[in-house]
Amino acid sequence: MVRLNSGPSPRLCRLALVPTIAFILCALAWAQTSDTTGRIAGTVTDAKGIAIAGARVTVSTPAAQIAKATTDAQGAYAAEGVTPGSYTVRVEAKGYITTQLHVEVKIGNSSDASVKLAIGSELQVNTEQASLQEVLNASQIGNLLLNGRNFLALPELEPGVQIEDGENLAPTKTGYSSLSLGSRTGRNTRIAVDGADVSDEIVGTAGEGIPISGMQTFSVEESTLDVSTDLTSSGAVNVTTKRGQNAIHGEAFGLFRDSAIGAAQLQQPLDAATHSFLKTPYQRNQEGGSLGGSIIPDKAFFFLDGERTLQHLTAPVSVASPFAQYSGTYAAPFDEDELQGRVDYSLRKTAHLFGRFNYFKNSENATFFPSSFQLYSSADHAINGLVGLDFDARNITHSIRFSYLRSQSSILDATEGTNLPFAGYPVSIDIATFSVGTNPLAPQATYQSDRQIRYDGTKTMGNHILRFGTGYNRIQVGGYAGLSQTNPLVLVTAPGTNNDPTTTPLSAAEVIVSNGQRYSSTQPAFGYPAGGLGPDNRLDLYIGDTWRYSSGLTITSGLRWERDTSRTNSDLPAIPELNSAFPGFGNVVRQPNQNFAPQLGIAWDPKGTGKTVFRIGAGLYYDNLLYSNDLGDRRLRQRTGTFLATPTACSFGTAMPLPTGTAGSITVDSVEGLDPATGHSYCSDTIGQAAAALAAFQTAYQADNPVSLTAQNPNFVGTQLASGLNVTGGLLAPNYRTPRAWQMNAGFQHEIRPGLILSADYLRNIETRGLLGVDINHTGAARYFNAASAQSAVNLTVADCGAGSLAAAISPQGCPGIHPPSGSVSAGAATIADFAVRGLGSAADTGSSCYTAADPSTGKPLNFQCAFSGVNPNYGAMNALQSISRSLYRAAQVKVAQSVANPFQGVKAMNLQIAYSYSHFTDPLAFQGNTAPTNPIVSNDQDLALQAADNDNPSKFKGASLFDRTHQISFAGTVDVPFGFRFDIAGHFLSPLSSPAIVGNTGTAGQIFQTDFSGSGVGSQPLPGTTNGSFMRGLDVDGLNHAISRYNATAAGQATPAGLALIGSNVLSLNSFNALAYMQTMGAVAPTLNLVPIDQLTFPWLKLFDVRLSWSHTFHDRFKVQPSVGVFNVFNIANFDMPPGATSGWLNEGSGSINSVNTLTRPGETGPASNTFRVGNGTGVFSQGSPRTIEWGLRITF
């Protein structure tokens, strides 16, 4: 049976509901008070009787404005508490002619002021709102030229808006889109349908798909969000769905694409044997329809809608040298269903009840990025039910929503039984952008449910419109997930020159294993014995006022409060062991209870003509802490239970200690022994030599970690501290604060002439309190250098080498004890890695405090502190997520839109729009990892919990956000000509993304001596003098070459701050020149970097240009038939470097990076390396910038 009652007690949940229910009852009681006034109410429809939502209604006398209202999804409105007398009712709606009528109001009566609006211009100046908002009606939604039918792509023509492939957010979001506002990835864009939230609370974006043909309106808010908007600091989407009418109405459509009909062939991948292009055919069918009508005329109505996408695609995998021979294809089918049903019932003239049900399903085969063979199959299911009640009681308009959303996402490995490279191999392999073997994230299944009750009220009081409301969400998530559950994962820093990946030495790699546990908590949920998070009881309250101070001045103000109960695990007790080691950090995590958010906006029409408005707004907005950001916190805090753990078993040739259920640890060497063929640790073998042993070790490790909810938790932070192990995984710091942002906008909107509108605005969004992980022990920091420990480490290494001195140990063949001869290979010399794992480095090299770390040669504890041990030498790294990140978005946006009838001979109507955004978005650079990230753009996503790139100054490398585009130009046009023909165009020109320039991990222990240029203990840092996003912002190719040349001349081959501390201690030599020479010999200096090739692939502009020609004809004044043909990317412009398939910022990666991707074919290559990064068709949805394709369509409406 499915269980949903884990987490906080039912009593707590009932207490959380008390303020919500009390608020609703008070509002209803207020509505029952007697009155000596009347009311004006009615519905606003078009000429066919279809409701118009969002129409603005103004009630006035010759002397003053009395009331304002906005029609709901059913076109209804009401003005309450109107003094008896004569009034003028003015109705305005985008796309319709403004209409006025006169009504008489009597005591206790409701005067009907229903209006039918005629079609007019869709362009109007909004003189009443300070927020930046755009609303699309059903007609606009149906006519937009979209590449695909994902509803979040609807606002793509608005300034500053980007559409992102959902696969960037998570593998379970293949086939989704994400709406990026303010250059953020769109994870926390809040999405609501018919007033109820449908956002994904685990990884972000939407929790379900919605059929576009079932939408009545779509609105997007970018700044100064409405006070009723749920938790977000970036932006919000609000959708209203269609309802039935008296007359039977509906539509049917079909869209078809086939690569054999007019499409451009992607010029990749090349068959290594024949040097010919492999065929990558595809075919896509999209069809759907809707039907609406009355059940009881004028009383009850129904509306049904459904859409389906079925796609067959052979997806290309183009692999760069030296593994180009593996280039190939795989089958990537995609199937998606979106169903919607709605029933409406008019209880009385001023009361309306409706229910809606949505069902969503999709399934597909995909990989994480274009050059990966780690295939997985994904399946998503979601159901969403809602009941809504809207009614007027006396002088208050009430809106109540009850909704339930449940979704399930799962992925399974899809490589088994295929002929994909290395399918069935004992380990999965990631070498730069080349990924083969079992998918490391499969299997996983995630569930979430959201039960919501919401109340919104509106009361008109003279020149004030008072708005108030409350909401309660009970959010539960659960399921299981993990890394490397099936096979160990080998992460290699950079490819060598050999085209056989199994010959890659593990001394240049990390090996990740799994303990076989899949759960992140002990709480049962969704039928599983564990893995539940929550339930989170979210409560919000708000009050707002729209004050029509004068005929031309409107002032809006509001205050919002919100609280989540279980995002911070504040229900768990303090951790004395952590407080003993690091005072204060073991305290209970703070529960945010005082998240009050004020806002203020002013809209001024200086002449009161409705043709010009100056607007300014500002507000404080709190953000959502996604569950994916604190998955690791709970399993570190609980003393009992076995939880998901994915530790590093091998780190650049060294076997690392793994925690066990008691205060102790195991290693690959202690379980598997040494490789009998080489006499070395399996961790220093090649991938091929060690693969079977590593798989056997993971099997044994998992057998030692059976599922138990009562056994001692080996991941408990106290247990790890007792063993001196490095504590990673995302422990929340006790002083947690909810991320929040100050939003500001100022600008104007002006009607240059009827049908021609100019808008210009400046936006500013300052987000603070984002999560950044910091090692509070500062292991590896140069300022904590201990000379005595350094001397002990040097002496131990020299002894293990069997050498008589340091100079002898680092000389050729000078270290047979550690690097013995093998066959024809002579003994080796000691390197910095040998010294580092014996205590000369930090806990990052040994996996724990050096007091508990073992000598790799003897297995005995080192029993002295690391040379760079940090604050407390008894412990290893201690990472804590702190609320310290800060980002800044600034943008100037301009939009010109024109709608005109009969502009010149031969054209019946023309609509044109152009939008431009100039923006700068800066945020901190995250730690770039020990191996190059496979999705470098999204790996720096500020809405995720990131690790700082500098533990001493976490914001040190703050710079251009990697998803920001300085210039964004979008345009569209529609031209209606005689005989029913229509011509549509749409285009997007977006300036390049950016990248940091990283001197990445060199593949050995001792990175503080090679790639830590700030001395904070963190390696893989930016090229000195650069920051986040420097490449393609401050540096072009020439600029990057100058920076690399300067680095090679001044820093390469020289000591880092840690190296300088070691040289200054005289441990290596009394002569600093000799000491530096020793360090250069052992490789303990900054690496030399290659220059950028002259034909390097840069981040180019994204260029899109789409056209469509359609013809429509109406038969018998009832049936409208509209065939069409559209061409997307009509000029077949080649686009490159779009996430997730973007080049890496690692300057020493060797391939796939910003200094190693040629656009011209090199000798021995089957094609230019840049082919790997050309935008292809993508899986699930067609990628932006994909090669030219033709879409044939037919639409019938009635």
mmCIF file of N, CA and C in Angstrom, residues 148-189:
data_model
loop_
_atom_site.group_PDB
_atom_site.id
_atom_site.type_symbol
_atom_site.label_atom_id
_atom_site.label_comp_id
_atom_site.label_asym_id
_atom_site.label_seq_id
_atom_site.Cartn_x
_atom_site.Cartn_y
_atom_site.Cartn_z
ATOM 1 N N GLY A 148 8.004 22.645 -31.840
ATOM 2 C CA GLY A 148 7.525 21.726 -30.818
ATOM 3 C C GLY A 148 6.327 22.327 -30.125
ATOM 4 N N ARG A 149 5.743 21.577 -29.187
ATOM 5 C CA ARG A 149 4.524 22.032 -28.528
ATOM 6 C C ARG A 149 4.673 21.980 -27.012
ATOM 7 N N ASN A 150 5.833 22.357 -26.508
ATOM 8 C CA ASN A 150 6.005 22.438 -25.066
ATOM 9 C C ASN A 150 5.507 23.784 -24.578
ATOM 10 N N PHE A 151 4.630 23.772 -23.572
ATOM 11 C CA PHE A 151 3.954 25.011 -23.189
ATOM 12 C C PHE A 151 4.902 26.052 -22.609
ATOM 13 N N LEU A 152 6.029 25.637 -22.046
ATOM 14 C CA LEU A 152 6.945 26.615 -21.464
ATOM 15 C C LEU A 152 7.739 27.371 -22.531
ATOM 16 N N ALA A 153 7.606 26.975 -23.795
ATOM 17 C CA ALA A 153 8.266 27.706 -24.879
ATOM 18 C C ALA A 153 7.414 28.864 -25.389
ATOM 19 N N LEU A 154 6.202 29.018 -24.874
ATOM 20 C CA LEU A 154 5.295 30.045 -25.399
ATOM 21 C C LEU A 154 5.843 31.464 -25.292
ATOM 22 N N PRO A 155 6.536 31.852 -24.207
ATOM 23 C CA PRO A 155 7.005 33.246 -24.113
ATOM 24 C C PRO A 155 8.384 33.485 -24.702
ATOM 25 N N GLU A 156 8.848 32.644 -25.616
ATOM 26 C CA GLU A 156 10.218 32.749 -26.098
ATOM 27 C C GLU A 156 10.504 34.043 -26.849
ATOM 28 N N LEU A 157 9.472 34.775 -27.261
ATOM 29 C CA LEU A 157 9.685 36.037 -27.979
ATOM 30 C C LEU A 157 9.838 37.228 -27.045
ATOM 31 N N GLU A 158 9.652 37.014 -25.746
ATOM 32 C CA GLU A 158 9.753 38.117 -24.791
ATOM 33 C C GLU A 158 11.219 38.427 -24.482
ATOM 34 N N PRO A 159 11.536 39.681 -24.193
ATOM 35 C CA PRO A 159 12.941 40.040 -23.906
ATOM 36 C C PRO A 159 13.459 39.338 -22.651
ATOM 37 N N GLY A 160 14.687 38.843 -22.743
ATOM 38 C CA GLY A 160 15.331 38.227 -21.587
ATOM 39 C C GLY A 160 14.928 36.798 -21.316
ATOM 40 N N VAL A 161 14.068 36.223 -22.150
ATOM 41 C CA VAL A 161 13.583 34.863 -21.929
ATOM 42 C C VAL A 161 14.415 33.885 -22.750
ATOM 43 N N GLN A 162 14.837 32.790 -22.127
ATOM 44 C CA GLN A 162 15.508 31.705 -22.825
ATOM 45 C C GLN A 162 14.762 30.397 -22.555
ATOM 46 N N ILE A 163 14.739 29.536 -23.557
ATOM 47 C CA ILE A 163 14.135 28.224 -23.408
ATOM 48 C C ILE A 163 15.255 27.197 -23.328
ATOM 49 N N GLU A 164 15.207 26.368 -22.313
ATOM 50 C CA GLU A 164 16.283 25.416 -22.057
ATOM 51 C C GLU A 164 15.750 23.994 -22.128
ATOM 52 N N ASP A 165 16.544 23.106 -22.648
ATOM 53 C CA ASP A 165 16.218 21.683 -22.669
ATOM 54 C C ASP A 165 16.193 21.168 -21.232
ATOM 55 N N GLY A 166 15.086 20.531 -20.846
ATOM 56 C CA GLY A 166 14.952 20.043 -19.481
ATOM 57 C C GLY A 166 15.993 19.029 -19.075
ATOM 58 N N GLU A 167 16.637 18.367 -20.052
ATOM 59 C CA GLU A 167 17.663 17.385 -19.734
ATOM 60 C C GLU A 167 18.851 18.031 -19.031
ATOM 61 N N ASN A 168 19.020 19.339 -19.173
ATOM 62 C CA ASN A 168 20.085 20.021 -18.446
ATOM 63 C C ASN A 168 19.856 19.971 -16.942
ATOM 64 N N LEU A 169 18.595 19.898 -16.528
ATOM 65 C CA LEU A 169 18.282 19.939 -15.108
ATOM 66 C C LEU A 169 18.422 18.573 -14.452
ATOM 67 N N ALA A 170 18.009 17.534 -15.169
ATOM 68 C CA ALA A 170 18.067 16.180 -14.628
ATOM 69 C C ALA A 170 17.745 15.206 -15.740
ATOM 70 N N PRO A 171 18.272 13.979 -15.673
ATOM 71 C CA PRO A 171 17.942 12.997 -16.713
ATOM 72 C C PRO A 171 16.463 12.668 -16.768
ATOM 73 N N THR A 172 15.756 12.847 -15.665
ATOM 74 C CA THR A 172 14.317 12.580 -15.655
ATOM 75 C C THR A 172 13.516 13.665 -16.345
ATOM 76 N N LYS A 173 14.161 14.754 -16.762
ATOM 77 C CA LYS A 173 13.446 15.853 -17.409
ATOM 78 C C LYS A 173 13.665 15.863 -18.923
ATOM 79 N N THR A 174 14.129 14.742 -19.485
ATOM 80 C CA THR A 174 14.211 14.640 -20.939
ATOM 81 C C THR A 174 12.807 14.774 -21.520
ATOM 82 N N GLY A 175 12.663 15.606 -22.539
ATOM 83 C CA GLY A 175 11.359 15.842 -23.131
ATOM 84 C C GLY A 175 10.640 17.041 -22.553
ATOM 85 N N TYR A 176 11.132 17.565 -21.447
ATOM 86 C CA TYR A 176 10.582 18.787 -20.864
ATOM 87 C C TYR A 176 11.351 19.996 -21.400
ATOM 88 N N SER A 177 10.798 21.158 -21.173
ATOM 89 C CA SER A 177 11.539 22.406 -21.354
ATOM 90 C C SER A 177 11.590 23.136 -20.028
ATOM 91 N N SER A 178 12.509 24.044 -19.921
ATOM 92 C CA SER A 178 12.640 24.877 -18.736
ATOM 93 C C SER A 178 12.654 26.331 -19.185
ATOM 94 N N LEU A 179 11.947 27.179 -18.453
ATOM 95 C CA LEU A 179 11.827 28.587 -18.812
ATOM 96 C C LEU A 179 12.819 29.404 -17.996
ATOM 97 N N SER A 180 13.845 29.914 -18.686
ATOM 98 C CA SER A 180 14.887 30.692 -18.029
ATOM 99 C C SER A 180 14.510 32.166 -18.021
ATOM 100 N N LEU A 181 14.440 32.743 -16.834
ATOM 101 C CA LEU A 181 14.198 34.168 -16.647
ATOM 102 C C LEU A 181 15.370 34.748 -15.865
ATOM 103 N N GLY A 182 15.847 35.895 -16.279
ATOM 104 C CA GLY A 182 16.972 36.500 -15.583
ATOM 105 C C GLY A 182 18.239 35.693 -15.689
ATOM 106 N N SER A 183 18.412 34.944 -16.780
ATOM 107 C CA SER A 183 19.613 34.146 -17.061
ATOM 108 C C SER A 183 19.835 33.027 -16.060
ATOM 109 N N ARG A 184 18.810 32.644 -15.327
ATOM 110 C CA ARG A 184 18.891 31.457 -14.489
ATOM 111 C C ARG A 184 18.350 30.259 -15.270
ATOM 112 N N THR A 185 18.624 29.061 -14.784
ATOM 113 C CA THR A 185 18.304 27.877 -15.574
ATOM 114 C C THR A 185 16.822 27.566 -15.620
ATOM 115 N N GLY A 186 16.021 28.202 -14.797
ATOM 116 C CA GLY A 186 14.585 27.937 -14.810
ATOM 117 C C GLY A 186 14.138 26.912 -13.798
ATOM 118 N N ARG A 187 15.052 26.413 -12.952
ATOM 119 C CA ARG A 187 14.647 25.436 -11.936
ATOM 120 C C ARG A 187 13.566 25.995 -11.017
ATOM 121 N N ASN A 188 13.720 27.232 -10.611
ATOM 122 C CA ASN A 188 12.824 27.793 -9.607
ATOM 123 C C ASN A 188 11.787 28.746 -10.182
ATOM 124 N N THR A 189 11.597 28.723 -11.510
ATOM 125 C CA THR A 189 10.473 29.462 -12.081
ATOM 126 C C THR A 189 9.194 28.796 -11.589
#
